Amino acid sequence: MLPFATPAGFPDFPAVTPAAMRETLPRLLGEAEARVAALEAAPAPTWDGRVRALTEATRPLTFAWHLVEHLLGVCNDDAWRALEEEFQPAVVRFSLRVAQSRPLHAALRALRDAPGFDALPEGRRRVVEAALRDARDAGVALEGEARERFVAAATRLSELSTKFANNVLDATKAFSLVLRTEDEAAGLPPSVRELLAASAREAGEAGATAERGPWRVTLERAISGPFLQYAERRDLREAVYRASIARASAAPLDNGPVLGEILALRRGQAALLGFPTYARLALDSRMAKEPGAVYAMIDRIGGPALAKGRAELASLRAFAAENGFAEALAPWDLAFWSRRQLEALYGYSPETLRPYFPFPRVLEGLFGLARELFGVAVEPADGEAPVWHPDVRFFRVRGEDGAVLAHFYLDPYSRPATKRGGAWMDELRSRERRPDGSLELPLALLCCNQAPPAGGRPSLMTLYDVETVFHEFGHALQGMLTRVDDPECAGINNVEWDAVELASQFMENWCREPGPLRALSRHVDTGEPLPDDLISRIRGAATFGTGRATMRQLSFALMDMDLHEKVPCAEMPDADAAQRAAFDRFADLPPLPENRFLRSFTHIFSGGYAAGYYSYMWADILAHDAFGAFEDAGLDDPAARAATGRRYAATVLALGGSRPPADVFRAFRGRDPSPDALLRHTGLA
Ligand SMILES: [Zn+2]
């Protein structure tokens, strides 16, 4: 029996309080420690004796701590933060101690080397091999001085990554531009003015309003992005742009030395583990396998992206000239003029779509699609399990034979004071065949941040909100429709890091198709679906600017890969040279000499994307190609769509991390992934 669970096995959220955790966690930590110690004393080199036994030994603690982390994300307050601060060190210490355990590592190696290993199911073999790789990458196999150097580098890296992020944060905070006159705010629509007035209020201008200002511009993307798109004062756009490319590049917040040391330490760690570069170490556990595959992808997409991007820039110049702009376009003009061109060409703004997407209708459309494609029924089960907030919905998922497959929570609305931003999917439990033969079902949760219901109307969503729900539901489907009984590789578990976004991004494709768009939309007042004219404009806008956007993504992916594969070498002696090379190849306008983009590239220096930025496009290629199978079969043919959907469910969704992602993809598509569908869908080819 898990702690904090109802008799039916769901988390008993009302009982999960900081006080109850404070009472329970020390016991769970002690028990986990004792069980792991017993396992270390007599480890058996078998699946049950080593892998399962460790999962079991740590299960109650893992479950309870997972609840803490979840509640920190959705019910954040001082009491939960104090609880986290109090117990996190002990929990981290315990998990490091397990990861570094020599006896457990020896038992895992003995299991892999035992004669029976090859007879294990493929999923279990993959779990063992991935665990051995993780242990190797954590330096478990190193001895003596090498081990000390490795551990010292790891400690220093974690300090530097925090320092890098803090420098970016402080440098971002250090800049602000307060607009006080109507002339300075010219061009800003009411929604942006409200954003900027809120930012001014946060900075102490208590009386700031959207109508009268003052309006405060900062370098946070959510603010600087819309400002650069709308502000008519070119000199102010220039000031914001210049500040943003110079972030964290001057003392005392200069990230130049920090990132140099990070790269050197990563190279050193890779060398200690026997890899010629950090990129090769990182990719050893990914679907791409080696940097050559990433470079090949960049070359393949790069050609068409450059061709379309250059044409877009030429057309943007012409549009600006036609509209009275006589000078050469500078970097701070691009967002402004392309927003105006987009409006001129397609004539709608994302906000105007909201009335067409009331939340209940979108859910109906999404669940209808899941039934049609995968044969699953999603039914409301509100009240059957406790929830953490009254707005949270609870659902049950049944398979084609009516058997219950999974449950999930959906927490749709934003609660800025207590819930973190963005959207995410998480699994509180994975599918698992218990030692007594019973089957535990997946329990997923989806969190979004759309506008709550207001004025007697349901939550009205933008198309972006709709895509977000589809995206997270795609992740959840992989967890809920898995057919694997070992939680270590069921659903999204043990899926290679660069392939995880296949199942989620695949679902987003449906939000761009006329049929689903019609099914998802019902105007909140008239009950009408999206008119055909609007649908065709939405589809046109979807390929607007994709050339330049893809060039930008490719420049980041290339820079990241070069930094971790090539620097330092004769042609790229340092990080700045790698940045120059990537921008020379893919920037739409020549970058300013003082561009210091790398100094605020938190993804790769403090965000876990080192030698991994390419994954966005890698997974997108898989997702578009998977959707291409439905196009090949005939999107307007219900029988073909259903048959393809069942095949997708039986492969991508069912097999999860139990087989290599390349094999799973081949099982679905009948061939290796191809970038053609992505190029077609984004209008690049
Ligand atoms: Zn995702």
Coordinates of C-alpha atoms in Angstrom, one line a residue, residues 11-16 67 70-77 80 359 381-395 408-420 424 428 445-453:
P11 CA -3.6 9.9 -4.2
D12 CA -5.7 11.2 -1.3
F13 CA -5.0 14.9 -2.1
P14 CA -6.9 16.5 0.8
A15 CA -4.7 14.4 3.2
V16 CA -1.4 15.4 1.4
L67 CA 3.4 14.2 -4.9
H70 CA 3.5 17.9 -8.2
L71 CA 1.9 20.0 -5.5
L72 CA 4.8 22.5 -5.6
G73 CA 3.8 23.0 -9.3
V74 CA 0.1 23.4 -8.8
C75 CA -0.5 24.5 -5.2
N76 CA 2.7 26.4 -4.5
D77 CA 2.9 28.3 -1.2
W80 CA 5.2 23.6 0.6
F359 CA -13.2 24.5 -23.7
A381 CA -15.2 10.3 -13.7
D382 CA -15.3 13.5 -11.6
G383 CA -15.7 12.7 -8.0
E384 CA -14.3 9.2 -8.2
A385 CA -10.9 10.4 -7.0
P386 CA -9.8 13.3 -4.9
V387 CA -8.3 16.3 -6.7
W388 CA -6.0 19.1 -5.6
H389 CA -8.2 22.0 -6.8
P390 CA -11.9 22.3 -7.5
D391 CA -11.3 23.1 -11.1
V392 CA -9.4 19.8 -11.8
R393 CA -11.3 17.3 -13.9
F394 CA -10.9 13.5 -13.6
F395 CA -11.4 11.0 -16.5
F408 CA -6.1 11.0 -15.8
Y409 CA -6.5 14.4 -14.2
L410 CA -6.9 17.6 -16.2
D411 CA -6.0 20.9 -14.6
P412 CA -6.8 23.4 -17.3
Y413 CA -6.8 27.0 -16.0
S414 CA -4.1 29.4 -15.0
R415 CA -3.7 30.3 -11.3
P416 CA -0.8 32.7 -11.4
A417 CA -0.3 32.9 -7.7
T418 CA 0.1 29.2 -7.0
K419 CA 0.5 27.3 -10.3
R420 CA 3.6 27.4 -12.4
W424 CA 3.1 19.7 -18.8
L428 CA 1.8 9.6 -11.0
L445 CA -2.1 14.3 -15.2
L446 CA -2.3 17.2 -17.7
C447 CA -1.7 20.8 -16.6
C448 CA -2.4 23.7 -18.9
N449 CA -2.6 27.5 -18.3
Q450 CA -5.5 28.7 -20.3
A451 CA -7.9 31.5 -19.3
P452 CA -10.4 30.5 -16.7
P453 CA -14.2 30.8 -17.4

